[in-house]
Amino acid sequence: MWLRNRVGTLRSWMAIGLSLMLLGTAALVAYIYLGNALHGYAAESAILNDGARIAQSERTGIQACIACHGARGEGNRALGAPRIAGLAAGYIEKQLRDFARDPIKTGVTLDPIARDYSKTPRVQVDLTVYTPGVRRNAAMNAAAAALDNPEIHAVALYFSALPYQVEALPSDPETLERGEDLALRGKPEYGVPACTSCHGPNGRGFGDQFPPLVGQAPEYIIRQLNHWQTGARDNDTMALMRNVSDQLTDGDKINVAAYFANVAVSSQDAEK
Ligand code: HEC
Ligand code: HEC
């Protein structure tokens, strides 16, 4: 009897001790988890603050981003500056690096290295020869070259997180119909896939690789297509856009740009 009681008390003490230990562990885990979450949140908002500061500051001889792209990154048609609010951060970051890259240096340092191809397993194409892209625009070449990598990252995150709202631009029905045909069907007889097959089902963009076409000014879209044809923009992975642009007539460019500009978009529909 006495022994059984002692064992019983011992059991309850053990149970209490164990519960306390579990409670302690849980509290410690919660403390670490919450601490990390708060720390992550603080780090993220510090980067966004840096981004805001970079977006608003001039540098010697270079205007602030917002002087051309607008106070909220909404773009400025008169200056030919596209909307950058709400574009994928990875896309903005890539464009800034492409603008910043010196085309002459690129040619010298990145000549394909001579290899003994008999020893290289060939799959389809040689993906080991990689030439990073370049994009020419006097204003942007200077603006991007003045930033270091952490600054590029911060300013990209900042503009990417900004809300935006773009009104639809009216156009005549015939232009819109032709533009729609090209956007949704492509030009299969010339091997051009539908624009929406890469740029997302409604042209709203897809991931970091495929930028939105809706919510950009028609002149901007036309200018980019021309830049790929002339090589002023030569930064598209696997020449995807070069091959598309090369098959477009001047009329095609006008029609398709009018079609995408005819759609109203805002950051709110993007969340739906
Ligand atoms: C003097 C005006 C000017 C300034 C300052 C400027 N931009 Fe631009 N930006 C432009 C123009 C014009 C274009 C379009 C270039 C083209 O037609 O290829 C452009 C293009 C871009 C693009 C490409 C967008 C896309 O859809 O591909 C990004 C990203 C960008 N700018 C970010 C910035 C950031 C970030 C800053 C500040 C560090 C900045 N710009 C400063 C005028 C400017
Ligand atoms: C096979 C995939 C593919 C198809 C099809 C395609 N694009 Fe693109 N497009 C891309 C990629 C990839 C980029 C981004 C290139 C880069 O990294 O700068 C791009 C970029 C663009 C840009 C630049 C946007 C900006 O913000 O600067 C325009 C304009 C454009 N495409 C128009 C079109 C039009 C119009 C069509 C249909 C006629 C089309 N694209 C079809 C892959 C495609």
mmCIF file of C-alpha atoms and ligand atoms in Angstrom:
data_model
loop_
_atom_site.group_PDB
_atom_site.id
_atom_site.type_symbol
_atom_site.label_atom_id
_atom_site.label_comp_id
_atom_site.label_asym_id
_atom_site.label_seq_id
_atom_site.Cartn_x
_atom_site.Cartn_y
_atom_site.Cartn_z
ATOM 1 C CA MET A 1 0.000 0.000 0.000
ATOM 2 C CA TRP A 2 2.665 2.451 1.121
ATOM 3 C CA LEU A 3 4.839 1.453 -1.791
ATOM 4 C CA ARG A 4 1.998 1.844 -4.248
ATOM 5 C CA ASN A 5 1.325 5.363 -2.889
ATOM 6 C CA ARG A 6 4.980 6.320 -3.212
ATOM 7 C CA VAL A 7 5.041 5.080 -6.802
ATOM 8 C CA GLY A 8 1.812 7.027 -7.479
ATOM 9 C CA THR A 9 3.295 10.278 -6.135
ATOM 10 C CA LEU A 10 6.475 9.672 -8.038
ATOM 11 C CA ARG A 11 4.411 9.179 -11.227
ATOM 12 C CA SER A 12 2.512 12.455 -10.696
ATOM 13 C CA TRP A 13 5.761 14.335 -10.049
ATOM 14 C CA MET A 14 7.214 12.840 -13.181
ATOM 15 C CA ALA A 15 4.110 13.830 -15.150
ATOM 16 C CA ILE A 16 4.289 17.392 -13.840
ATOM 17 C CA GLY A 17 8.017 17.585 -14.596
ATOM 18 C CA LEU A 18 7.482 16.273 -18.099
ATOM 19 C CA SER A 19 4.643 18.750 -18.761
ATOM 20 C CA LEU A 20 6.830 21.615 -17.559
ATOM 21 C CA MET A 21 9.639 20.460 -19.835
ATOM 22 C CA LEU A 22 7.288 20.272 -22.823
ATOM 23 C CA LEU A 23 5.858 23.674 -22.003
ATOM 24 C CA GLY A 24 9.368 25.104 -21.720
ATOM 25 C CA THR A 25 10.389 23.628 -25.071
ATOM 26 C CA ALA A 26 7.232 24.962 -26.721
ATOM 27 C CA ALA A 27 7.883 28.425 -25.288
ATOM 28 C CA LEU A 28 11.476 28.322 -26.508
ATOM 29 C CA VAL A 29 10.435 27.212 -29.998
ATOM 30 C CA ALA A 30 7.765 29.946 -30.131
ATOM 31 C CA TYR A 31 10.305 32.498 -28.945
ATOM 32 C CA ILE A 32 12.846 31.520 -31.611
ATOM 33 C CA TYR A 33 10.205 31.302 -34.350
ATOM 34 C CA LEU A 34 8.633 34.650 -33.519
ATOM 35 C CA GLY A 35 12.063 36.239 -33.169
ATOM 36 C CA ASN A 36 13.039 34.979 -36.621
ATOM 37 C CA ALA A 37 9.756 36.093 -38.168
ATOM 38 C CA LEU A 38 10.105 39.559 -36.677
ATOM 39 C CA HIS A 39 13.714 39.703 -37.729
ATOM 40 C CA GLY A 40 12.771 38.640 -41.306
ATOM 41 C CA TYR A 41 10.023 41.241 -41.392
ATOM 42 C CA ALA A 42 12.402 43.953 -40.168
ATOM 43 C CA ALA A 43 15.015 42.931 -42.759
ATOM 44 C CA GLU A 44 12.425 43.029 -45.546
ATOM 45 C CA SER A 45 11.083 46.430 -44.608
ATOM 46 C CA ALA A 46 14.679 47.706 -44.300
ATOM 47 C CA ILE A 47 15.299 46.592 -47.922
ATOM 48 C CA LEU A 48 12.054 48.260 -49.070
ATOM 49 C CA ASN A 49 13.094 51.465 -47.292
ATOM 50 C CA ASP A 50 16.459 51.318 -49.043
ATOM 51 C CA GLY A 51 14.618 50.783 -52.337
ATOM 52 C CA ALA A 52 12.402 53.822 -51.730
ATOM 53 C CA ARG A 53 15.435 55.949 -50.931
ATOM 54 C CA ILE A 54 17.263 54.827 -54.113
ATOM 55 C CA ALA A 55 14.133 55.426 -56.236
ATOM 56 C CA GLN A 56 13.914 58.994 -54.982
ATOM 57 C CA SER A 57 17.591 60.014 -54.957
ATOM 58 C CA GLU A 58 19.541 61.710 -57.671
ATOM 59 C CA ARG A 59 23.179 60.815 -58.243
ATOM 60 C CA THR A 60 25.849 62.987 -59.799
ATOM 61 C CA GLY A 61 24.605 63.725 -63.299
ATOM 62 C CA ILE A 62 21.789 61.138 -63.043
ATOM 63 C CA GLN A 63 18.163 61.880 -62.262
ATOM 64 C CA ALA A 64 16.133 59.925 -59.712
ATOM 65 C CA CYS A 65 14.148 56.934 -61.065
ATOM 66 C CA ILE A 66 10.884 58.661 -60.164
ATOM 67 C CA ALA A 67 11.791 61.750 -62.239
ATOM 68 C CA CYS A 68 11.194 59.625 -65.362
ATOM 69 C CA HIS A 69 9.100 56.665 -64.168
ATOM 70 C CA GLY A 70 6.701 58.719 -62.014
ATOM 71 C CA ALA A 71 6.367 59.075 -58.252
ATOM 72 C CA ARG A 72 4.711 55.633 -57.934
ATOM 73 C CA GLY A 73 6.483 53.921 -60.869
ATOM 74 C CA GLU A 74 3.402 54.420 -63.062
ATOM 75 C CA GLY A 75 5.494 55.381 -66.132
ATOM 76 C CA ASN A 76 5.561 58.522 -68.267
ATOM 77 C CA ARG A 77 4.404 58.224 -71.875
ATOM 78 C CA ALA A 78 5.815 61.585 -72.951
ATOM 79 C CA LEU A 79 9.304 60.522 -71.807
ATOM 80 C CA GLY A 80 8.941 56.961 -73.150
ATOM 81 C CA ALA A 81 9.465 55.575 -69.638
ATOM 82 C CA PRO A 82 7.458 52.370 -69.047
ATOM 83 C CA ARG A 83 5.407 51.495 -65.968
ATOM 84 C CA ILE A 84 7.651 49.617 -63.563
ATOM 85 C CA ALA A 85 5.254 49.427 -60.574
ATOM 86 C CA GLY A 86 4.092 45.843 -60.081
ATOM 87 C CA LEU A 87 6.522 44.206 -62.534
ATOM 88 C CA ALA A 88 8.104 41.020 -61.137
ATOM 89 C CA ALA A 89 11.125 41.923 -58.991
ATOM 90 C CA GLY A 90 13.265 39.313 -60.782
ATOM 91 C CA TYR A 91 12.377 40.851 -64.153
ATOM 92 C CA ILE A 92 13.229 44.413 -63.007
ATOM 93 C CA GLU A 93 16.484 43.137 -61.537
ATOM 94 C CA LYS A 94 17.438 41.390 -64.790
ATOM 95 C CA GLN A 95 16.663 44.471 -66.904
ATOM 96 C CA LEU A 96 18.776 46.692 -64.634
ATOM 97 C CA ARG A 97 21.715 44.290 -64.899
ATOM 98 C CA ASP A 98 21.301 44.128 -68.689
ATOM 99 C CA PHE A 99 21.215 47.950 -68.924
ATOM 100 C CA ALA A 100 24.269 48.170 -66.638
ATOM 101 C CA ARG A 101 26.384 45.659 -68.587
ATOM 102 C CA ASP A 102 29.006 47.153 -70.844
ATOM 103 C CA PRO A 103 28.446 45.694 -74.336
ATOM 104 C CA ILE A 104 32.075 46.121 -75.340
ATOM 105 C CA LYS A 105 33.406 44.376 -72.250
ATOM 106 C CA THR A 106 30.835 41.632 -72.710
ATOM 107 C CA GLY A 107 32.201 40.884 -76.173
ATOM 108 C CA VAL A 108 35.773 40.638 -74.927
ATOM 109 C CA THR A 109 35.409 38.655 -71.733
ATOM 110 C CA LEU A 110 32.708 36.279 -72.794
ATOM 111 C CA ASP A 111 33.970 34.880 -76.072
ATOM 112 C CA PRO A 112 32.968 31.215 -76.132
ATOM 113 C CA ILE A 113 35.832 29.153 -74.673
ATOM 114 C CA ALA A 114 37.380 26.630 -77.055
ATOM 115 C CA ARG A 115 36.447 23.165 -75.863
ATOM 116 C CA ASP A 116 37.065 19.644 -76.926
ATOM 117 C CA TYR A 117 33.485 18.890 -77.915
ATOM 118 C CA SER A 118 34.250 15.213 -78.509
ATOM 119 C CA LYS A 119 34.406 14.923 -74.703
ATOM 120 C CA THR A 120 31.278 16.982 -74.032
ATOM 121 C CA PRO A 121 28.029 15.045 -74.000
ATOM 122 C CA ARG A 122 25.819 16.939 -76.463
ATOM 123 C CA VAL A 123 22.142 16.900 -75.683
ATOM 124 C CA GLN A 124 20.465 19.282 -78.106
ATOM 125 C CA VAL A 125 22.153 22.624 -77.811
ATOM 126 C CA ASP A 126 25.275 23.591 -75.938
ATOM 127 C CA LEU A 127 23.781 25.275 -72.905
ATOM 128 C CA THR A 128 27.244 25.827 -71.413
ATOM 129 C CA VAL A 129 27.947 28.759 -73.738
ATOM 130 C CA TYR A 130 26.091 31.613 -72.111
ATOM 131 C CA THR A 131 26.188 35.209 -73.233
ATOM 132 C CA PRO A 132 24.484 37.619 -70.855
ATOM 133 C CA GLY A 133 22.318 40.149 -72.609
ATOM 134 C CA VAL A 134 22.673 43.861 -73.186
ATOM 135 C CA ARG A 135 20.033 46.525 -73.564
ATOM 136 C CA ARG A 136 20.858 49.955 -74.963
ATOM 137 C CA ASN A 137 19.229 53.177 -73.798
ATOM 138 C CA ALA A 138 21.383 56.179 -72.866
ATOM 139 C CA ALA A 139 19.299 57.219 -69.836
ATOM 140 C CA MET A 140 18.934 53.700 -68.451
ATOM 141 C CA ASN A 141 22.532 52.618 -69.164
ATOM 142 C CA ALA A 142 23.748 55.481 -66.967
ATOM 143 C CA ALA A 143 21.051 55.040 -64.283
ATOM 144 C CA ALA A 144 21.639 51.275 -63.938
ATOM 145 C CA ALA A 145 25.444 51.462 -64.074
ATOM 146 C CA ALA A 146 25.386 53.812 -61.060
ATOM 147 C CA LEU A 147 23.848 51.095 -58.838
ATOM 148 C CA ASP A 148 25.637 48.206 -57.126
ATOM 149 C CA ASN A 149 24.027 44.752 -56.842
ATOM 150 C CA PRO A 150 22.364 45.205 -53.411
ATOM 151 C CA GLU A 151 20.940 48.545 -54.623
ATOM 152 C CA ILE A 152 19.558 46.912 -57.775
ATOM 153 C CA HIS A 153 17.937 44.235 -55.610
ATOM 154 C CA ALA A 154 16.398 46.774 -53.215
ATOM 155 C CA VAL A 155 15.033 49.136 -55.866
ATOM 156 C CA ALA A 156 13.597 46.175 -57.829
ATOM 157 C CA LEU A 157 11.743 44.889 -54.736
ATOM 158 C CA TYR A 158 10.493 48.391 -54.008
ATOM 159 C CA PHE A 159 8.954 49.068 -57.442
ATOM 160 C CA SER A 160 7.644 45.514 -57.688
ATOM 161 C CA ALA A 161 5.622 45.985 -54.490
ATOM 162 C CA LEU A 162 3.973 49.280 -55.579
ATOM 163 C CA PRO A 163 0.275 49.241 -56.516
ATOM 164 C CA TYR A 164 -0.759 50.513 -59.970
ATOM 165 C CA GLN A 165 -3.823 51.258 -62.028
ATOM 166 C CA VAL A 166 -3.836 51.708 -65.813
ATOM 167 C CA GLU A 167 -6.843 52.857 -67.853
ATOM 168 C CA ALA A 168 -7.790 51.203 -71.149
ATOM 169 C CA LEU A 169 -6.731 53.144 -74.246
ATOM 170 C CA PRO A 170 -9.469 53.190 -76.904
ATOM 171 C CA SER A 171 -8.716 52.187 -80.495
ATOM 172 C CA ASP A 172 -10.710 51.429 -83.663
ATOM 173 C CA PRO A 173 -12.422 48.011 -83.905
ATOM 174 C CA GLU A 174 -10.474 46.854 -86.969
ATOM 175 C CA THR A 175 -7.077 47.484 -85.350
ATOM 176 C CA LEU A 176 -8.244 45.745 -82.165
ATOM 177 C CA GLU A 177 -9.546 42.723 -84.075
ATOM 178 C CA ARG A 178 -6.267 42.283 -85.951
ATOM 179 C CA GLY A 179 -4.298 42.858 -82.771
ATOM 180 C CA GLU A 180 -6.360 40.257 -80.936
ATOM 181 C CA ASP A 181 -5.777 37.713 -83.670
ATOM 182 C CA LEU A 182 -2.000 38.148 -83.426
ATOM 183 C CA ALA A 183 -2.023 38.212 -79.618
ATOM 184 C CA LEU A 184 -4.143 35.084 -79.171
ATOM 185 C CA ARG A 185 -3.243 33.048 -82.258
ATOM 186 C CA GLY A 186 0.197 34.299 -83.319
ATOM 187 C CA LYS A 187 1.296 33.867 -86.938
ATOM 188 C CA PRO A 188 1.507 30.079 -87.223
ATOM 189 C CA GLU A 189 2.387 30.321 -90.939
ATOM 190 C CA TYR A 190 5.576 32.205 -89.884
ATOM 191 C CA GLY A 191 6.257 30.097 -86.810
ATOM 192 C CA VAL A 192 5.205 32.866 -84.392
ATOM 193 C CA PRO A 193 3.384 31.511 -81.322
ATOM 194 C CA ALA A 194 0.571 33.497 -79.674
ATOM 195 C CA CYS A 195 1.960 36.341 -77.559
ATOM 196 C CA THR A 196 -0.256 35.102 -74.718
ATOM 197 C CA SER A 197 1.373 31.658 -74.797
ATOM 198 C CA CYS A 198 4.446 33.213 -73.172
ATOM 199 C CA HIS A 199 3.150 36.468 -71.673
ATOM 200 C CA GLY A 200 0.308 34.792 -69.743
ATOM 201 C CA PRO A 201 -3.267 34.028 -70.861
ATOM 202 C CA ASN A 202 -4.348 37.676 -70.625
ATOM 203 C CA GLY A 203 -0.979 39.313 -71.308
ATOM 204 C CA ARG A 204 -0.545 40.048 -67.594
ATOM 205 C CA GLY A 205 2.905 38.465 -67.530
ATOM 206 C CA PHE A 206 4.152 35.196 -66.108
ATOM 207 C CA GLY A 207 6.821 34.838 -63.419
ATOM 208 C CA ASP A 208 10.158 36.625 -63.547
ATOM 209 C CA GLN A 209 10.829 35.738 -67.195
ATOM 210 C CA PHE A 210 7.771 36.995 -69.086
ATOM 211 C CA PRO A 211 6.826 40.646 -68.472
ATOM 212 C CA PRO A 212 3.232 41.919 -68.787
ATOM 213 C CA LEU A 213 2.197 43.505 -72.093
ATOM 214 C CA VAL A 214 -1.044 44.955 -70.718
ATOM 215 C CA GLY A 215 -0.600 48.182 -68.807
ATOM 216 C CA GLN A 216 2.276 49.382 -71.019
ATOM 217 C CA ALA A 217 1.977 52.247 -73.505
ATOM 218 C CA PRO A 218 1.597 51.147 -77.150
ATOM 219 C CA GLU A 219 4.608 53.232 -78.288
ATOM 220 C CA TYR A 220 6.744 51.489 -75.667
ATOM 221 C CA ILE A 221 5.732 48.027 -76.920
ATOM 222 C CA ILE A 222 6.381 49.018 -80.544
ATOM 223 C CA ARG A 223 9.771 50.508 -79.631
ATOM 224 C CA GLN A 224 10.861 47.285 -77.882
ATOM 225 C CA LEU A 225 9.873 45.170 -80.902
ATOM 226 C CA ASN A 226 11.907 47.537 -83.116
ATOM 227 C CA HIS A 227 14.846 47.358 -80.679
ATOM 228 C CA TRP A 228 14.939 43.569 -80.976
ATOM 229 C CA GLN A 229 14.902 43.832 -84.759
ATOM 230 C CA THR A 230 17.851 46.251 -84.743
ATOM 231 C CA GLY A 231 19.683 44.547 -81.863
ATOM 232 C CA ALA A 232 19.535 47.599 -79.540
ATOM 233 C CA ARG A 233 17.832 45.194 -77.146
ATOM 234 C CA ASP A 234 19.631 41.872 -77.171
ATOM 235 C CA ASN A 235 18.834 40.324 -73.811
ATOM 236 C CA ASP A 236 16.106 37.744 -74.392
ATOM 237 C CA THR A 237 16.884 34.196 -73.285
ATOM 238 C CA MET A 238 17.322 31.904 -76.302
ATOM 239 C CA ALA A 239 16.448 34.829 -78.633
ATOM 240 C CA LEU A 240 12.753 34.167 -77.928
ATOM 241 C CA MET A 241 11.686 37.750 -78.642
ATOM 242 C CA ARG A 242 14.210 38.338 -81.414
ATOM 243 C CA ASN A 243 12.660 35.462 -83.358
ATOM 244 C CA VAL A 244 9.128 36.735 -82.715
ATOM 245 C CA SER A 245 9.969 40.368 -83.620
ATOM 246 C CA ASP A 246 11.745 39.405 -86.832
ATOM 247 C CA GLN A 247 8.471 38.011 -88.209
ATOM 248 C CA LEU A 248 6.342 41.073 -87.428
ATOM 249 C CA THR A 249 5.454 43.795 -89.933
ATOM 250 C CA ASP A 250 5.107 47.432 -88.839
ATOM 251 C CA GLY A 251 1.319 46.974 -89.116
ATOM 252 C CA ASP A 252 1.420 43.889 -86.844
ATOM 253 C CA LYS A 253 3.281 45.888 -84.187
ATOM 254 C CA ILE A 254 0.731 48.720 -84.233
ATOM 255 C CA ASN A 255 -2.222 46.296 -84.049
ATOM 256 C CA VAL A 256 -0.880 44.134 -81.248
ATOM 257 C CA ALA A 257 0.287 47.141 -79.179
ATOM 258 C CA ALA A 258 -3.173 48.746 -79.538
ATOM 259 C CA TYR A 259 -4.817 45.478 -78.459
ATOM 260 C CA PHE A 260 -2.813 45.147 -75.246
ATOM 261 C CA ALA A 261 -3.162 48.870 -74.445
ATOM 262 C CA ASN A 262 -6.942 48.504 -74.761
ATOM 263 C CA VAL A 263 -7.110 46.538 -71.488
ATOM 264 C CA ALA A 264 -7.546 48.274 -68.107
ATOM 265 C CA VAL A 265 -5.360 46.691 -65.413
ATOM 266 C CA SER A 266 -4.584 47.277 -61.784
ATOM 267 C CA SER A 267 -2.620 45.575 -59.054
ATOM 268 C CA GLN A 268 -5.962 44.517 -57.556
ATOM 269 C CA ASP A 269 -6.924 42.269 -60.493
ATOM 270 C CA ALA A 270 -3.447 40.747 -60.348
ATOM 271 C CA GLU A 271 -4.262 39.502 -56.828
ATOM 272 C CA LYS A 272 -7.526 37.885 -57.900
HETATM 273 C C1 HEC B 1 16.119 59.954 -67.618
HETATM 274 C C2 HEC B 1 14.955 59.113 -67.485
HETATM 275 C C3 HEC B 1 15.089 57.798 -66.708
HETATM 276 C C4 HEC B 1 15.631 57.603 -65.445
HETATM 277 C C5 HEC B 1 16.319 58.607 -64.532
HETATM 278 C C6 HEC B 1 15.417 56.196 -65.147
HETATM 279 N N1 HEC B 1 14.765 55.577 -66.193
HETATM 280 FE FE1 HEC B 1 14.281 53.612 -66.296
HETATM 281 N N2 HEC B 1 13.691 53.847 -68.235
HETATM 282 C C7 HEC B 1 13.649 55.044 -68.914
HETATM 283 C C8 HEC B 1 13.247 54.813 -70.301
HETATM 284 C C9 HEC B 1 13.085 55.859 -71.377
HETATM 285 C C10 HEC B 1 13.061 53.404 -70.429
HETATM 286 C C11 HEC B 1 12.686 52.628 -71.697
HETATM 287 C C12 HEC B 1 13.970 52.231 -72.420
HETATM 288 C C13 HEC B 1 13.706 51.523 -73.727
HETATM 289 O O1 HEC B 1 12.943 52.046 -74.521
HETATM 290 O O2 HEC B 1 14.266 50.445 -73.910
HETATM 291 C C14 HEC B 1 13.341 52.837 -69.107
HETATM 292 C C15 HEC B 1 13.250 51.479 -68.812
HETATM 293 C C16 HEC B 1 13.371 50.951 -67.530
HETATM 294 C C17 HEC B 1 13.118 49.569 -67.178
HETATM 295 C C18 HEC B 1 12.669 48.445 -68.120
HETATM 296 C C19 HEC B 1 11.213 48.129 -67.893
HETATM 297 C C20 HEC B 1 10.701 47.019 -68.763
HETATM 298 O O3 HEC B 1 9.469 46.841 -68.788
HETATM 299 O O4 HEC B 1 11.489 46.318 -69.408
HETATM 300 C C21 HEC B 1 13.339 49.450 -65.828
HETATM 301 C C22 HEC B 1 13.202 48.200 -64.989
HETATM 302 C C23 HEC B 1 13.735 50.761 -65.346
HETATM 303 N N3 HEC B 1 13.745 51.652 -66.398
HETATM 304 C C24 HEC B 1 14.044 51.049 -64.019
HETATM 305 C C25 HEC B 1 14.611 52.251 -63.592
HETATM 306 C C26 HEC B 1 15.135 52.476 -62.259
HETATM 307 C C27 HEC B 1 15.085 51.471 -61.122
HETATM 308 C C28 HEC B 1 15.670 53.732 -62.251
HETATM 309 C C29 HEC B 1 16.414 54.439 -61.133
HETATM 310 C C30 HEC B 1 17.581 53.760 -60.631
HETATM 311 C C31 HEC B 1 15.425 54.301 -63.579
HETATM 312 N N4 HEC B 1 14.787 53.374 -64.357
HETATM 313 C C32 HEC B 1 15.801 55.583 -63.968
HETATM 314 C C33 HEC B 1 13.932 56.293 -68.372
HETATM 315 C C34 HEC B 1 14.555 56.513 -67.164
HETATM 316 C C1 HEC B 2 8.322 32.180 -76.918
HETATM 317 C C2 HEC B 2 7.950 33.096 -75.851
HETATM 318 C C3 HEC B 2 7.467 34.480 -76.263
HETATM 319 C C4 HEC B 2 6.487 34.798 -77.177
HETATM 320 C C5 HEC B 2 5.662 33.864 -78.047
HETATM 321 C C6 HEC B 2 6.365 36.238 -77.140
HETATM 322 N N1 HEC B 2 7.244 36.766 -76.233
HETATM 323 FE FE1 HEC B 2 7.493 38.754 -75.822
HETATM 324 N N2 HEC B 2 8.936 38.305 -74.447
HETATM 325 C C7 HEC B 2 9.397 37.041 -74.160
HETATM 326 C C8 HEC B 2 10.445 37.139 -73.161
HETATM 327 C C9 HEC B 2 11.223 35.991 -72.558
HETATM 328 C C10 HEC B 2 10.598 38.521 -72.842
HETATM 329 C C11 HEC B 2 11.556 39.147 -71.838
HETATM 330 C C12 HEC B 2 12.937 39.274 -72.414
HETATM 331 C C13 HEC B 2 13.896 39.872 -71.397
HETATM 332 O O1 HEC B 2 14.347 39.149 -70.521
HETATM 333 O O2 HEC B 2 14.148 41.072 -71.484
HETATM 334 C C14 HEC B 2 9.624 39.225 -73.682
HETATM 335 C C15 HEC B 2 9.467 40.602 -73.672
HETATM 336 C C16 HEC B 2 8.578 41.281 -74.478
HETATM 337 C C17 HEC B 2 8.411 42.729 -74.488
HETATM 338 C C18 HEC B 2 9.144 43.722 -73.612
HETATM 339 C C19 HEC B 2 8.263 44.145 -72.461
HETATM 340 C C20 HEC B 2 8.933 45.143 -71.565
HETATM 341 O O3 HEC B 2 8.364 45.411 -70.486
HETATM 342 O O4 HEC B 2 9.985 45.661 -71.903
HETATM 343 C C21 HEC B 2 7.474 43.017 -75.437
HETATM 344 C C22 HEC B 2 6.975 44.400 -75.849
HETATM 345 C C23 HEC B 2 7.028 41.758 -75.998
HETATM 346 N N3 HEC B 2 7.721 40.718 -75.392
HETATM 347 C C24 HEC B 2 6.033 41.647 -76.958
HETATM 348 C C25 HEC B 2 5.572 40.446 -77.476
HETATM 349 C C26 HEC B 2 4.527 40.352 -78.479
HETATM 350 C C27 HEC B 2 3.777 41.531 -79.073
HETATM 351 C C28 HEC B 2 4.373 39.018 -78.771
HETATM 352 C C29 HEC B 2 3.451 38.370 -79.776
HETATM 353 C C30 HEC B 2 3.539 38.873 -81.148
HETATM 354 C C31 HEC B 2 5.331 38.293 -77.933
HETATM 355 N N4 HEC B 2 6.024 39.201 -77.161
HETATM 356 C C32 HEC B 2 5.476 36.932 -77.942
HETATM 357 C C33 HEC B 2 8.933 35.853 -74.706
HETATM 358 C C34 HEC B 2 7.947 35.739 -75.668
#
